[in-house]
Short mmCIF file of C-alpha atoms and ligand atoms in Angstrom, two decimals:
data_model
loop_
_atom_site.label_atom_id
_atom_site.label_comp_id
_atom_site.label_asym_id
_atom_site.label_seq_id
_atom_site.Cartn_x
_atom_site.Cartn_y
_atom_site.Cartn_z
CA MET A 26 15.67 -11.30 28.43
CA GLU A 27 14.12 -8.05 26.46
CA ARG A 28 11.47 -5.95 27.77
CA VAL A 29 8.70 -4.37 25.91
CA GLU A 30 6.50 -1.79 26.84
CA PHE A 31 2.43 -2.07 26.83
CA SER A 32 2.08 0.81 25.85
CA ARG A 33 3.14 -0.46 22.49
CA TYR A 34 -0.13 -2.03 22.04
CA VAL A 35 -2.49 -0.32 24.26
CA SER A 36 -1.45 3.43 24.09
CA PRO A 37 -3.90 5.52 21.47
CA GLU A 38 -0.90 7.65 21.50
CA TYR A 39 1.08 5.28 19.60
CA ALA A 40 -1.40 3.86 17.73
CA ARG A 41 -1.37 7.57 16.41
CA MET A 42 2.54 7.32 16.02
CA GLU A 43 2.35 3.79 14.14
CA ALA A 44 -0.17 5.62 11.62
CA GLU A 45 1.06 8.39 11.19
CA HIS A 46 4.99 7.05 10.82
CA LEU A 47 5.00 3.58 10.26
CA TRP A 48 1.99 2.88 7.63
CA PRO A 49 2.45 4.96 5.36
CA ASN A 50 6.05 4.31 5.04
CA VAL A 51 5.84 0.73 5.04
CA TRP A 52 5.30 -1.77 2.22
CA GLN A 53 2.61 -4.13 2.92
CA ILE A 54 0.24 -6.58 1.24
CA ALA A 55 -2.71 -5.48 -0.51
CA CYS A 56 -4.35 -8.33 -2.22
CA ARG A 57 -3.14 -11.28 -4.08
CA GLU A 58 -2.76 -10.94 -8.16
CA GLU A 59 -5.12 -13.41 -9.04
CA GLU A 60 -7.77 -10.90 -7.35
CA VAL A 61 -6.98 -8.55 -9.93
CA GLU A 62 -6.45 -10.97 -12.94
CA ASN A 63 -8.35 -9.24 -15.73
CA PRO A 64 -7.36 -5.86 -17.19
CA GLY A 65 -10.19 -3.60 -15.30
CA ASP A 66 -10.04 -5.31 -12.36
CA TYR A 67 -9.70 -3.42 -9.41
CA PHE A 68 -9.51 -4.05 -5.50
CA GLU A 69 -9.56 -1.55 -2.63
CA TYR A 70 -7.32 -1.87 -0.14
CA GLN A 71 -8.14 0.41 2.95
CA ILE A 72 -5.01 1.13 5.41
CA LEU A 73 -6.40 3.14 8.60
CA GLU A 74 -8.16 6.49 6.74
CA HIS A 75 -6.11 5.51 3.26
CA SER A 76 -7.99 3.54 0.25
CA ILE A 77 -5.95 2.76 -2.59
CA LEU A 78 -7.40 1.20 -6.07
CA VAL A 79 -5.51 -1.59 -6.72
CA THR A 80 -5.82 -1.96 -10.63
CA ARG A 81 -5.23 -3.85 -13.57
CA THR A 82 -4.23 -2.06 -16.56
CA PRO A 83 -5.48 -2.97 -20.43
CA SER A 84 -1.38 -4.30 -20.93
CA GLY A 85 -1.41 -6.30 -17.95
CA GLU A 86 0.63 -3.64 -15.16
CA ILE A 87 -1.06 -3.33 -11.90
CA LYS A 88 -1.32 -0.12 -10.63
CA GLY A 89 -2.21 1.76 -7.64
CA TYR A 90 -4.39 4.73 -7.36
CA PHE A 91 -5.40 7.26 -4.33
CA ASN A 92 -8.89 6.50 -4.17
CA SER A 93 -9.82 10.75 -4.30
CA CYS A 94 -10.99 12.58 -7.12
CA PRO A 95 -8.84 15.23 -8.33
CA HIS A 96 -12.03 17.27 -8.47
CA ARG A 97 -13.24 17.78 -5.20
CA GLY A 98 -12.10 14.51 -3.35
CA THR A 99 -14.72 11.73 -3.75
CA GLN A 100 -14.01 8.39 -4.07
CA LEU A 101 -14.26 6.71 -7.48
CA ALA A 102 -14.88 3.11 -6.49
CA LYS A 103 -15.39 0.96 -3.66
CA GLY A 104 -14.89 -2.90 -2.74
CA CYS A 105 -13.83 -4.73 -6.24
CA GLY A 106 -15.22 -5.89 -9.12
CA ASN A 107 -14.03 -4.70 -13.08
CA LEU A 108 -14.63 -1.58 -15.05
CA THR A 109 -13.61 -0.18 -18.54
CA GLN A 110 -12.79 3.47 -16.52
CA PHE A 111 -13.22 5.20 -13.42
CA THR A 112 -16.15 7.46 -13.66
CA CYS A 113 -16.54 9.55 -10.49
CA PRO A 114 -20.17 9.38 -8.88
CA PHE A 115 -20.56 13.32 -8.20
CA HIS A 116 -19.74 14.99 -11.05
CA ALA A 117 -19.23 12.38 -13.70
CA TRP A 118 -15.17 13.36 -14.68
CA ARG A 119 -13.60 10.19 -16.20
CA TRP A 120 -10.23 8.44 -16.54
CA SER A 121 -8.75 5.24 -18.35
CA LEU A 122 -7.87 2.23 -16.28
CA ASP A 123 -4.23 4.13 -16.92
CA GLY A 124 -4.85 6.69 -14.78
CA GLU A 125 -5.58 9.38 -17.57
CA ASN A 126 -8.00 11.65 -17.52
CA ARG A 127 -10.59 11.31 -20.37
CA TYR A 128 -13.28 13.71 -20.02
CA VAL A 129 -14.13 16.90 -17.58
CA HIS A 130 -17.84 18.18 -17.73
CA ASP A 131 -17.94 21.76 -18.70
CA ARG A 132 -14.04 22.13 -19.15
CA ALA A 133 -13.98 25.33 -20.54
CA ASP A 134 -15.24 26.55 -17.11
CA PHE A 135 -12.09 25.47 -15.72
CA VAL A 136 -9.23 27.88 -16.33
CA GLY A 137 -5.70 26.67 -15.62
CA LEU A 138 -6.05 22.53 -16.01
CA ASN A 139 -3.42 20.84 -17.22
CA ASP A 140 -3.46 17.20 -18.30
CA GLU A 141 -0.72 16.27 -15.75
CA ASP A 142 -2.49 17.71 -12.95
CA LEU A 143 -5.77 15.24 -13.51
CA ARG A 144 -4.00 11.83 -13.89
CA LEU A 145 -4.74 10.14 -10.88
CA PRO A 146 -2.31 9.55 -8.25
CA GLU A 147 -0.25 6.54 -8.16
CA CYS A 148 1.37 4.82 -5.01
CA GLN A 149 4.27 2.49 -4.96
CA VAL A 150 3.23 -1.02 -6.48
CA GLY A 151 5.46 -4.44 -6.09
CA ARG A 152 4.77 -7.44 -6.93
CA TRP A 153 6.30 -10.32 -5.73
CA GLY A 154 4.97 -14.22 -4.60
CA GLY A 155 1.99 -13.39 -6.23
CA PHE A 156 1.31 -10.96 -3.50
CA VAL A 157 0.97 -7.28 -4.41
CA PHE A 158 2.25 -4.60 -2.42
CA VAL A 159 1.55 -1.30 -2.14
CA LYS A 160 3.37 1.37 -0.06
CA LEU A 161 1.66 4.89 -0.02
CA SER A 162 5.22 7.32 0.29
CA ASP A 163 7.66 7.46 -2.47
CA GLU A 164 10.75 7.27 -0.31
CA GLY A 165 12.00 4.29 1.07
CA PRO A 166 13.71 0.97 -0.42
CA SER A 167 12.24 -1.06 -3.42
CA LEU A 168 10.48 -3.82 -2.66
CA GLU A 169 13.23 -6.00 -3.93
CA GLU A 170 15.81 -4.71 -1.21
CA PHE A 171 12.83 -4.61 1.24
CA LEU A 172 12.37 -8.40 0.91
CA SER A 173 15.98 -9.13 0.35
CA PRO A 174 16.45 -10.96 3.46
CA ILE A 175 13.44 -13.40 3.15
CA ALA A 176 13.19 -13.73 -0.88
CA GLY A 177 15.75 -16.33 -1.74
CA ARG A 178 14.54 -18.92 0.74
CA LEU A 179 11.29 -18.52 -0.24
CA ALA A 180 12.13 -18.58 -3.83
CA PRO A 181 12.15 -22.32 -4.40
CA TYR A 182 8.10 -22.74 -3.16
CA LYS A 183 6.87 -20.90 -6.32
CA LEU A 184 4.30 -18.80 -4.43
CA ASP A 185 3.46 -16.93 -7.20
CA GLU A 186 1.79 -19.77 -8.67
CA TYR A 187 -0.40 -20.87 -5.58
CA ARG A 188 -4.09 -19.60 -5.44
CA ILE A 189 -6.16 -18.42 -2.71
CA GLN A 190 -8.05 -21.55 -0.70
CA SER A 191 -9.25 -19.47 1.92
CA TRP A 192 -9.28 -15.75 3.05
CA ARG A 193 -11.58 -15.13 6.11
CA GLY A 194 -11.19 -11.86 7.90
CA THR A 195 -13.02 -10.46 11.36
CA ILE A 196 -12.48 -7.78 13.81
CA ALA A 197 -10.56 -8.91 16.93
CA LYS A 198 -10.81 -7.54 20.08
CA THR A 199 -7.05 -6.76 20.54
CA ASN A 200 -3.92 -4.94 19.10
CA TRP A 201 -2.26 -6.02 15.08
CA LYS A 202 0.74 -6.95 16.89
CA ILE A 203 -1.05 -9.51 19.49
CA THR A 204 -2.30 -11.41 16.98
CA LEU A 205 0.53 -11.70 14.82
CA GLU A 206 2.93 -12.50 17.98
CA ALA A 207 0.62 -15.40 18.69
CA PHE A 208 2.02 -17.37 15.71
CA GLU A 209 5.77 -16.53 15.99
CA GLU A 210 6.79 -18.67 18.60
CA SER A 211 6.11 -22.58 19.57
CA TYR A 212 6.52 -21.36 22.82
CA HIS A 213 2.66 -20.99 23.44
CA VAL A 214 2.12 -24.57 22.47
CA VAL A 215 2.36 -26.61 25.65
CA GLY A 216 -0.20 -23.52 27.52
CA THR A 217 -2.22 -22.88 24.79
CA HIS A 218 -2.35 -26.06 21.91
CA PRO A 219 -1.52 -28.90 24.11
CA GLN A 220 -2.90 -30.93 21.89
CA PHE A 221 -0.22 -30.19 19.37
CA LEU A 222 2.88 -31.58 21.17
CA TYR A 223 1.90 -34.70 19.39
CA SER A 224 2.26 -33.26 16.18
CA ILE A 225 5.35 -30.68 16.33
CA ASP A 226 8.57 -30.92 18.15
CA ASP A 227 8.15 -27.07 19.80
CA VAL A 228 11.88 -27.97 21.78
CA GLY A 229 13.21 -28.67 18.48
CA ALA A 230 11.93 -25.21 16.88
CA SER A 231 14.53 -22.90 15.83
CA TYR A 232 14.43 -19.23 15.40
CA GLU A 233 16.26 -16.47 13.41
CA VAL A 234 15.44 -12.42 12.64
CA LEU A 235 16.20 -11.89 8.97
CA GLY A 236 16.44 -8.00 9.02
CA PRO A 237 13.14 -6.77 10.14
CA HIS A 238 11.64 -10.23 8.55
CA SER A 239 12.18 -13.36 10.96
CA PHE A 240 11.74 -16.92 10.80
CA MET A 241 10.86 -20.20 13.08
CA GLY A 242 11.61 -23.64 11.74
CA THR A 243 9.18 -26.29 13.97
CA PRO A 244 9.98 -29.72 13.59
CA SER A 245 6.76 -31.30 12.34
CA ALA A 246 4.96 -34.72 12.34
CA ALA A 247 7.22 -35.58 15.14
CA PRO A 248 5.62 -35.42 18.83
CA SER A 249 7.55 -33.20 21.25
CA GLU A 250 10.13 -34.33 23.41
CA ARG A 251 8.27 -33.21 26.16
CA LEU A 252 6.00 -36.01 26.05
CA GLY A 253 8.92 -38.41 26.24
CA GLY A 254 8.15 -40.77 23.24
CA ASP A 255 6.07 -43.66 23.26
CA VAL A 256 3.45 -41.34 20.91
CA ASP A 257 1.09 -43.41 19.10
CA GLN A 258 1.49 -42.38 15.28
CA GLU A 259 -2.49 -42.14 14.50
CA GLU A 260 -2.24 -39.55 17.37
CA ILE A 261 0.49 -37.66 15.52
CA ILE A 262 -2.02 -37.72 12.35
CA GLU A 263 -4.96 -36.50 14.10
CA SER A 264 -3.46 -33.47 15.74
CA LEU A 265 -2.15 -32.77 12.31
CA MET A 266 -5.29 -33.10 10.67
CA ASP A 267 -6.76 -30.87 13.37
CA ALA A 268 -4.74 -28.12 12.11
CA MET A 269 -5.66 -28.44 8.69
CA THR A 270 -9.24 -28.34 9.00
CA SER A 271 -8.53 -25.17 11.05
CA VAL A 272 -7.32 -23.22 8.78
CA GLU A 273 -9.37 -24.87 5.88
CA LEU A 274 -6.17 -26.36 4.08
CA ALA A 275 -9.13 -29.35 4.23
CA ASP A 276 -12.38 -29.69 4.56
CA GLU A 277 -14.06 -32.43 6.15
CA ALA A 278 -14.31 -34.67 3.17
CA GLY A 279 -10.61 -34.14 2.75
CA ARG A 280 -9.86 -34.84 6.06
CA GLU A 281 -11.76 -37.91 6.22
CA ALA A 282 -9.75 -39.39 2.81
CA LEU A 283 -6.50 -38.14 4.08
CA GLU A 284 -6.97 -40.00 7.49
CA LYS A 285 -7.66 -42.65 5.56
CA PHE A 286 -4.73 -42.73 3.15
CA CYS A 287 -2.59 -42.25 6.45
CA LYS A 288 -4.07 -45.13 8.28
CA ASP A 289 -3.35 -47.42 5.26
CA ALA A 290 0.26 -45.96 4.91
CA LEU A 291 0.90 -46.36 8.84
CA ALA A 292 -0.29 -50.08 8.38
CA SER A 293 2.26 -50.69 6.01
CA GLY A 294 4.94 -49.50 8.37
CA MET A 295 6.07 -46.10 7.82
CA SER A 296 6.14 -43.68 10.27
CA ALA A 297 4.11 -40.14 10.26
CA ARG A 298 6.95 -38.53 9.61
CA GLU A 299 7.98 -40.40 6.68
CA MET A 300 4.81 -40.41 5.16
CA PHE A 301 4.27 -36.89 4.98
CA LYS A 302 7.42 -36.51 3.36
CA SER A 303 6.79 -39.36 0.81
CA MET A 304 3.49 -37.93 0.46
CA GLY A 305 4.54 -34.25 -0.37
CA MET A 306 7.45 -35.37 -2.27
CA ALA A 307 5.22 -37.22 -4.68
CA ARG A 308 2.74 -34.29 -5.45
CA TYR A 309 4.99 -31.30 -5.35
CA GLY A 310 8.70 -32.93 -5.98
CA LYS A 311 8.79 -32.43 -9.27
CA ILE A 312 6.81 -28.46 -9.13
CA MET A 313 9.34 -27.49 -6.70
CA PRO A 314 12.91 -29.56 -7.07
CA ASP A 315 14.87 -27.33 -4.97
CA LEU A 316 12.98 -28.60 -2.09
CA LYS A 317 14.44 -31.23 -0.42
CA GLY A 318 12.28 -33.88 1.70
CA GLU A 319 14.19 -32.96 4.86
CA PRO A 320 13.48 -30.30 6.52
CA HIS A 321 11.07 -28.76 3.64
CA TYR A 322 8.59 -31.86 4.02
CA VAL A 323 9.01 -32.61 7.65
CA GLU A 324 9.32 -28.74 9.38
CA ASN A 325 6.97 -26.46 9.85
CA TRP A 326 8.56 -23.20 8.37
CA ASN A 327 7.17 -20.02 9.31
CA PHE A 328 8.10 -16.42 8.25
CA THR A 329 7.00 -12.91 8.74
CA ILE A 330 7.15 -10.62 6.23
CA PHE A 331 7.32 -6.90 8.16
CA PRO A 332 5.12 -5.62 9.47
CA ASN A 333 2.34 -7.86 9.35
CA PHE A 334 2.11 -11.16 7.67
CA VAL A 335 3.13 -14.30 9.56
CA PHE A 336 2.80 -17.56 7.72
CA ASN A 337 3.61 -20.86 7.91
CA ILE A 338 4.67 -22.92 4.95
CA ASN A 339 4.83 -26.29 3.55
CA PRO A 340 5.13 -27.18 0.27
CA GLY A 341 2.35 -26.15 -2.01
CA MET A 342 0.40 -24.70 1.15
CA VAL A 343 0.12 -21.75 3.02
CA PHE A 344 -1.42 -20.70 6.13
CA GLY A 345 -1.14 -17.04 7.23
CA ILE A 346 -2.28 -14.47 9.28
CA LEU A 347 -2.07 -10.76 7.73
CA ALA A 348 -3.21 -8.43 10.73
CA ARG A 349 -3.68 -4.56 10.59
CA PRO A 350 -4.95 -1.84 12.85
CA ASN A 351 -8.54 -1.07 13.26
CA GLY A 352 -8.41 2.85 12.71
CA LEU A 353 -7.30 4.18 15.39
CA ASP A 354 -8.17 2.17 18.02
CA PRO A 355 -5.13 0.08 19.70
CA ASP A 356 -7.57 -2.58 21.07
CA SER A 357 -8.71 -3.84 18.06
CA CYS A 358 -7.47 -4.72 14.71
CA ILE A 359 -8.78 -6.52 11.28
CA PHE A 360 -7.52 -10.10 11.43
CA GLU A 361 -7.08 -11.99 8.49
CA VAL A 362 -6.67 -15.49 8.00
CA VAL A 363 -5.21 -16.78 4.83
CA SER A 364 -4.86 -19.80 2.98
CA LEU A 365 -3.18 -20.29 -0.12
CA GLN A 366 -2.70 -23.62 -2.35
CA HIS A 367 -0.49 -24.66 -4.99
CA PRO A 368 -3.17 -25.86 -8.28
CA CYS A 369 -0.88 -28.86 -8.95
CA GLY A 370 -2.26 -28.48 -12.65
CA GLU A 371 -5.99 -28.69 -11.61
CA ASP A 372 -8.42 -26.01 -12.61
CA LEU A 373 -9.11 -24.34 -8.77
CA PRO A 374 -12.26 -22.99 -8.02
CA LYS A 375 -11.79 -19.16 -7.43
CA ALA A 376 -12.19 -18.52 -4.16
CA ALA A 377 -13.86 -14.82 -2.63
CA ARG A 378 -12.81 -13.70 0.40
CA ARG A 379 -15.33 -13.29 3.31
CA MET A 380 -15.80 -11.04 6.44
CA ILE A 381 -16.96 -13.04 9.78
CA ASP A 382 -19.02 -11.07 12.14
CA ASP A 383 -21.09 -13.69 13.90
CA HIS A 384 -19.30 -14.16 17.35
CA ASN A 385 -20.58 -17.96 17.27
CA TYR A 386 -18.79 -18.85 14.25
CA ASP A 387 -16.50 -22.15 14.36
CA TRP A 388 -13.00 -21.11 13.59
CA GLY A 389 -12.16 -24.73 14.12
CA VAL A 390 -9.88 -25.84 17.34
CA VAL A 391 -6.54 -24.43 16.69
CA LEU A 392 -7.86 -20.98 15.91
CA ALA A 393 -10.43 -21.00 18.42
CA GLN A 394 -7.82 -21.86 21.04
CA ASP A 395 -5.54 -18.67 19.73
CA PHE A 396 -8.63 -16.37 19.58
CA SER A 397 -9.58 -17.56 23.40
CA ASN A 398 -5.93 -15.60 24.27
CA PHE A 399 -6.27 -12.31 22.25
CA GLU A 400 -8.72 -10.30 24.08
CA ARG A 401 -7.43 -11.63 27.88
CA ILE A 402 -3.95 -10.41 26.82
CA GLN A 403 -5.19 -6.89 25.56
CA GLN A 404 -7.17 -6.40 28.63
CA GLY A 405 -4.63 -7.89 30.95
CA MET A 406 -1.93 -5.15 29.40
CA HIS A 407 -4.33 -2.48 30.87
CA GLN A 408 -4.01 -3.66 34.37
CA ARG A 409 -2.50 -0.61 36.28
CA SER A 410 0.62 -3.24 37.47
CA ALA A 411 0.93 -4.04 34.21
CA LYS A 412 4.00 -2.39 32.34
CA ALA A 413 6.10 -4.49 30.56
CA SER A 414 6.47 -7.99 28.86
CA ARG A 415 9.13 -9.94 29.65
CA LEU A 416 10.71 -12.06 26.49
CA ALA A 417 12.74 -15.01 26.45
CA SER A 418 15.92 -14.19 24.58
CA TYR A 419 15.69 -16.77 21.94
CA GLN A 420 12.28 -18.56 21.51
CA GLU A 421 10.64 -15.18 21.87
CA MET A 422 13.05 -12.65 19.94
CA ARG A 423 11.05 -12.35 16.99
CA MET A 424 8.68 -10.21 18.96
CA ALA A 425 11.33 -8.01 20.34
CA ASN A 426 12.41 -8.04 16.51
CA ARG A 427 9.34 -6.30 14.94
CA ASN A 428 9.04 -3.59 17.86
CA THR A 429 12.64 -2.31 16.96
CA HIS A 430 12.19 -2.36 13.31
CA ILE A 431 9.14 -0.69 14.11
CA ASP A 432 10.90 2.12 15.63
CA LYS A 433 13.04 2.46 12.56
CA TYR A 434 9.99 4.39 11.20
CA TYR A 435 9.98 6.94 13.51
CA GLU A 436 13.80 7.81 12.99
CA THR A 437 13.79 7.81 9.14
CA ILE A 438 12.72 5.65 6.64
CA GLU A 439 14.35 2.53 6.79
CA ARG A 440 16.55 1.48 4.10
S1 FES B 511 -15.47 15.34 -7.21
FE1 FES B 511 -15.51 13.60 -8.97
S2 FES B 511 -16.26 14.93 -10.56
FE2 FES B 511 -16.52 16.02 -8.99
FE1 FE2 B 512 -1.20 -20.41 18.34
#
């Protein structure tokens, strides 16, 4: 058993330490490449008080500019859009998309200005799996080194070809780490998602740490051993469909079509497990030839990319949680639910991000169950008696691992 101090989740001092030492020094996902698809497209990524303009240059490169005018500091752009150049709204200085200054109003009045000082300052940018990563500091490992414990396992999925299916964000009233932890173990299925026991085998889940990152594999389309067998194949499908609609990997129409297909297949004597395997392989087998029927099509694989992206991956489908602090408040975070899908040669419509502030918004049964815990966990950790968690050695190893690796950012830059 491992114990993790609750102060890591509730104390303002700890949130300040993360803001000072972790976030400026760690590689983190800013957006998908498709969000800056064309030259001039920009996307503003915000983490704490930092604002980075992720920008596609005319040569197709992606750069990240600190969003601050070298003249008197004004932010050059907000949100996202397409520009032919950056023009400061205050005194109209201008920069090319490559960050070179093109114009200083009344330049003769500025003695000692040189072109190098006038370049837009850049942060580090890395691309992997269709994601654009940024790192604000210059030190530390390259993105390649940072992802090396995990990248090889994910290569066969061809993540760089996936497109955004749905990207929903909201403010969650809990610490950013709490939201991620809720997706890093199958231990909570019994308490939080009992209906899931029909379609995933929580008992058979395996866990692994991969440097700062981590992994969990849970047999899917098969019932939990805890139910003692004798589970109807239709119940398995119903439970899986609930999960898919909840994360917008299937809409209601898609769900109905899929359910009908599944029921027909079951009538022909297939098990839900065989059916999901053959259905998945028929669609993705040729595109992702290195993925095998077992385990890839019948296990829910779940990875954490340190520090703040946790995602389930099945061939052709990703459902992930991306969470980061909401300013310096330890009790809230920016929580995003990300679904990606391989287009399989189809021309998928471009999906835009949505920020959801309606408290009555329907997140679907599975996410609603997880959400219902968030605030209670945070409030519970604030109680006078509450000091530290008690983590299961195996099934909860991933929570301990994140905290261990956050600490390394307080010692030195992780290598
Ligand atoms: S602050 Fe940007 S041009 Fe003056
Ligand atoms: Fe959950």
